[in-house]
Coordinates of C-alpha atoms in Angstrom, one line a residue:
Chain R
X83 CA -14.1 10.0 7.6
X84 CA -11.2 9.9 5.2
X85 CA -11.3 9.1 1.8
X86 CA -9.3 9.8 -2.0
X87 CA -11.0 10.1 -5.1
X88 CA -8.0 9.2 -8.1
X89 CA -10.5 10.5 -11.2
X90 CA -9.7 8.6 -13.8
X91 CA -9.3 4.7 -14.1
X92 CA -7.0 5.0 -16.6
X93 CA -4.5 7.7 -18.2
X94 CA -3.2 7.2 -21.3
X95 CA 0.9 10.1 -22.1
X96 CA 3.1 10.2 -24.9
X97 CA 6.2 9.7 -24.2
X98 CA 8.2 12.5 -23.3
X99 CA 4.5 14.5 -22.1
X100 CA 3.4 16.0 -19.2
X101 CA 1.5 13.2 -16.2
X102 CA -0.6 14.9 -14.8
X103 CA -2.9 12.2 -11.9
X104 CA -5.6 13.4 -9.9
X105 CA -6.5 12.9 -6.3
X106 CA -9.4 15.0 -4.6
X107 CA -8.5 14.0 -0.5
X108 CA -11.5 14.0 2.3
X109 CA -10.6 15.0 5.5
X110 CA -12.3 16.4 8.8
X111 CA -8.8 16.9 10.4
X112 CA -5.8 18.1 8.6
X113 CA -4.5 15.5 5.8
X114 CA -1.3 12.7 5.2
X115 CA -1.2 12.4 1.5
X116 CA 0.8 9.9 -0.6
X117 CA 1.4 8.6 -3.3
X118 CA 2.7 4.9 -4.0
X119 CA 3.2 3.1 -7.5
X120 CA 3.1 0.3 -8.6
X121 CA 5.4 -1.7 -10.7
X122 CA 3.9 -4.8 -12.2
X123 CA 4.1 -7.9 -10.3
X124 CA 5.8 -6.3 -7.5
X125 CA 4.9 -4.6 -4.4
X126 CA 3.6 -0.7 -3.8
X127 CA 6.8 1.7 -3.1
X128 CA 6.7 4.9 -1.9
X129 CA 6.5 7.8 -4.8
X130 CA 5.9 10.5 -1.8
X131 CA 4.3 12.2 0.8
X132 CA 3.1 15.2 2.4
X133 CA 3.0 16.0 6.6
X134 CA 2.0 19.3 6.8
X135 CA 5.1 21.2 5.9
X136 CA 6.1 22.1 2.5
X137 CA 2.9 22.3 0.1
X138 CA 4.7 21.5 -2.9
X139 CA 6.6 17.8 -2.6
X140 CA 9.8 15.8 -5.0
X141 CA 9.3 12.4 -5.5
X142 CA 11.3 9.7 -6.4
X143 CA 11.4 9.2 -10.4
X144 CA 11.1 13.3 -11.0
X145 CA 7.1 13.2 -9.7
X146 CA 6.2 15.9 -7.6
X147 CA 2.7 16.3 -6.1
X148 CA 1.6 19.8 -4.7
X149 CA -1.3 20.0 -1.7
X150 CA -4.0 22.3 -2.2
X151 CA -6.2 22.8 0.6
X152 CA -8.4 25.0 -1.2
X153 CA -9.3 22.9 -4.1
X154 CA -8.4 19.5 -1.6
X155 CA -5.2 17.9 -4.4
X156 CA -2.8 16.5 -4.1
X157 CA -2.5 15.5 -7.8
X158 CA 0.8 13.7 -8.4
X159 CA 2.9 15.4 -12.3
X160 CA 6.2 14.7 -13.6
X161 CA 7.0 16.8 -16.7
X162 CA 8.1 14.8 -19.4
X163 CA 6.6 10.9 -19.2
X164 CA 8.9 8.1 -19.9
X165 CA 8.2 4.5 -21.1
X166 CA 9.2 3.3 -18.1
X167 CA 6.8 4.9 -15.6
X168 CA 4.0 2.6 -16.7
X169 CA 2.8 1.2 -13.6
X170 CA -0.3 1.3 -11.1
X171 CA -0.6 4.7 -9.0
X172 CA -2.6 4.6 -5.9
X173 CA -3.1 8.3 -4.2
X174 CA -3.2 7.5 0.3
X175 CA -4.6 9.4 3.4
X176 CA -4.3 9.0 6.7
X177 CA -7.7 7.5 8.3
X178 CA -8.8 9.4 11.7
X179 CA -11.5 7.0 12.4
X180 CA -8.5 4.1 12.9
X181 CA -6.4 6.5 14.8
X182 CA -4.4 6.9 12.1
X183 CA -3.5 3.1 12.0
X184 CA -5.2 2.9 8.1
X185 CA -4.6 4.5 5.5
X186 CA -7.0 4.7 3.9
X187 CA -6.5 4.2 -0.8
X188 CA -8.3 6.0 -3.9
X189 CA -9.1 2.7 -6.9
X190 CA -5.4 4.3 -8.8
X191 CA -4.7 5.0 -11.8
X192 CA -3.3 3.3 -14.0
X193 CA -0.6 4.8 -16.0
X194 CA 0.3 4.7 -19.7
X195 CA 3.0 5.8 -21.7
X196 CA 2.9 5.3 -25.5
X197 CA 6.2 5.7 -27.8
Chain X
X263 CA 17.1 1.7 4.0
X264 CA 13.2 0.7 3.4
X265 CA 13.0 -3.1 2.4
X266 CA 11.1 -4.7 3.5
X267 CA 10.9 -8.7 2.1
X268 CA 8.5 -11.1 1.8
X269 CA 9.0 -15.0 1.4
X270 CA 7.6 -17.2 -0.5
X271 CA 7.5 -15.1 -3.6
X272 CA 4.5 -17.6 -5.4
X273 CA 2.7 -19.7 -3.7
X274 CA 0.2 -22.8 -4.8
X275 CA -1.5 -24.4 -2.2
X276 CA -4.7 -26.4 -1.7
X277 CA -8.1 -25.8 -0.4
X278 CA -7.6 -28.6 3.1
X279 CA -3.4 -27.2 3.5
X280 CA -1.8 -25.7 5.7
X281 CA 1.0 -22.7 5.3
X282 CA 2.6 -19.8 6.3
X283 CA 4.0 -16.0 5.0
X284 CA 5.9 -14.3 6.4
X285 CA 6.7 -11.3 6.7
X286 CA 10.4 -9.0 8.2
X287 CA 12.0 -5.9 8.1
X288 CA 14.5 -4.5 9.9
X289 CA 14.0 -0.7 9.9
X290 CA 12.9 -0.8 14.2
X291 CA 10.0 -0.4 12.7
X292 CA 6.9 -1.5 15.0
X293 CA 4.7 -1.0 13.6
X294 CA 3.4 -3.7 10.7
X295 CA 0.4 -4.2 8.7
X296 CA -0.6 -7.3 6.0
X297 CA -2.8 -6.7 3.4
X298 CA -4.4 -8.2 0.6
X299 CA -5.2 -7.2 -2.9
X300 CA -6.5 -8.3 -5.9
X301 CA -6.1 -7.5 -9.0
X302 CA -7.5 -4.6 -10.5
X303 CA -7.9 -3.5 -6.8
X304 CA -6.8 -1.3 -4.3
X305 CA -4.5 -3.6 -0.9
X306 CA -7.2 -3.6 1.5
X307 CA -6.2 -3.5 5.1
X308 CA -5.6 -7.7 6.6
X309 CA -4.4 -6.6 10.5
X310 CA -1.8 -4.3 12.0
X311 CA 0.4 -5.3 14.6
X312 CA 2.0 -2.1 17.3
X313 CA 5.1 -3.5 19.3
X314 CA 4.6 -6.9 19.3
X315 CA 0.3 -6.8 19.7
X316 CA -2.7 -7.1 17.3
X317 CA -4.8 -3.9 17.3
X318 CA -7.0 -3.9 14.6
X319 CA -8.2 -7.5 12.7
X320 CA -10.1 -5.8 9.9
X321 CA -13.5 -8.8 10.8
X322 CA -11.4 -11.6 8.9
X323 CA -12.2 -15.2 8.3
X324 CA -10.0 -17.6 11.0
X325 CA -9.0 -19.5 8.5
X326 CA -6.4 -16.6 9.0
X327 CA -3.5 -16.0 11.1
X328 CA -1.4 -13.4 12.1
X329 CA 1.4 -13.9 14.7
X330 CA 4.3 -12.1 15.0
X331 CA 6.9 -13.5 18.0
X332 CA 9.2 -10.5 17.9
X333 CA 9.6 -7.5 16.4
X334 CA 11.0 -7.4 12.9
X335 CA 8.7 -10.8 12.0
X336 CA 5.5 -10.7 10.6
X337 CA 3.8 -14.0 10.1
X338 CA 0.7 -15.0 7.8
X339 CA -0.8 -19.3 9.1
X340 CA -3.4 -20.0 6.5
X341 CA -5.4 -23.0 6.5
X342 CA -8.3 -24.1 4.6
X343 CA -8.2 -21.5 2.5
X344 CA -11.1 -21.1 -0.1
X345 CA -10.6 -20.2 -4.2
X346 CA -11.0 -17.1 -3.5
X347 CA -8.3 -16.2 -1.0
X348 CA -6.4 -16.2 -4.0
X349 CA -4.5 -12.5 -4.7
X350 CA -1.1 -10.4 -3.5
X351 CA -0.3 -10.5 -0.7
X352 CA 1.7 -7.7 1.4
X353 CA 3.4 -6.5 4.0
X354 CA 4.1 -3.3 5.0
X355 CA 5.3 -1.4 8.3
X356 CA 6.5 1.3 9.9
X357 CA 7.9 3.1 12.8
X358 CA 5.2 3.5 15.2
X359 CA 1.4 3.7 14.1
X360 CA 0.3 7.3 12.1
X361 CA 3.4 7.2 10.6
X362 CA 5.1 6.4 6.7
X363 CA 4.5 2.6 5.8
X364 CA 7.0 0.6 3.4
X365 CA 5.6 -2.7 1.3
X366 CA 7.2 -5.7 0.9
X367 CA 7.1 -7.1 -2.5
X368 CA 4.1 -9.1 -2.2
X369 CA 3.7 -13.0 -1.7
X370 CA 0.5 -14.2 -4.9
X371 CA -0.3 -16.9 -3.3
X372 CA -3.2 -19.2 -5.4
X373 CA -5.1 -21.6 -4.3
X374 CA -7.2 -24.2 -6.1

């Protein structure tokens, strides 16, 4: 079965510092992977997605993620954190067992940004 | 444009009330989804519609009744809910099943 693991329920960084949010996946087939961001009291917004094309994926708001098959990872990075990046971040993978109808989400990582 | 709209934004209802949540998209997407999200948790899939037909029901209690009257609209009818059903209800759509899902802003439901 497909699954994703997000290491760290909370990550704290200072404004201007590197952001690194970790996601490891388990999949029996080449996965489609997604990062979503959720700001307080809002829905989920797609940050970026990997669909087996380029392994380095650029998304919105300066975020990018690199697909590493050897490490089964899809970590999210941003060179310089901004206060407005404070939010909950979810990694997700399409679920083969339901014919890809279902997204399997990680447990989420809350990013805290201090001045 | 990747906009999914949901109404109402907030809803408070008693356990004997009947209410409906509405979701709309005008992107020509043929797959639509309902998710439930409790605080500090990831979204949990409830229902999937594909070409206006129910494709997945994740063993959701019958007090939740989905409806897809046309390809742009998805409703969730609520009846005799319990306080533990209080949550953020998210709608999403995708071009077809398996493609990227785009989420609406959600309806925050409080059951008293």
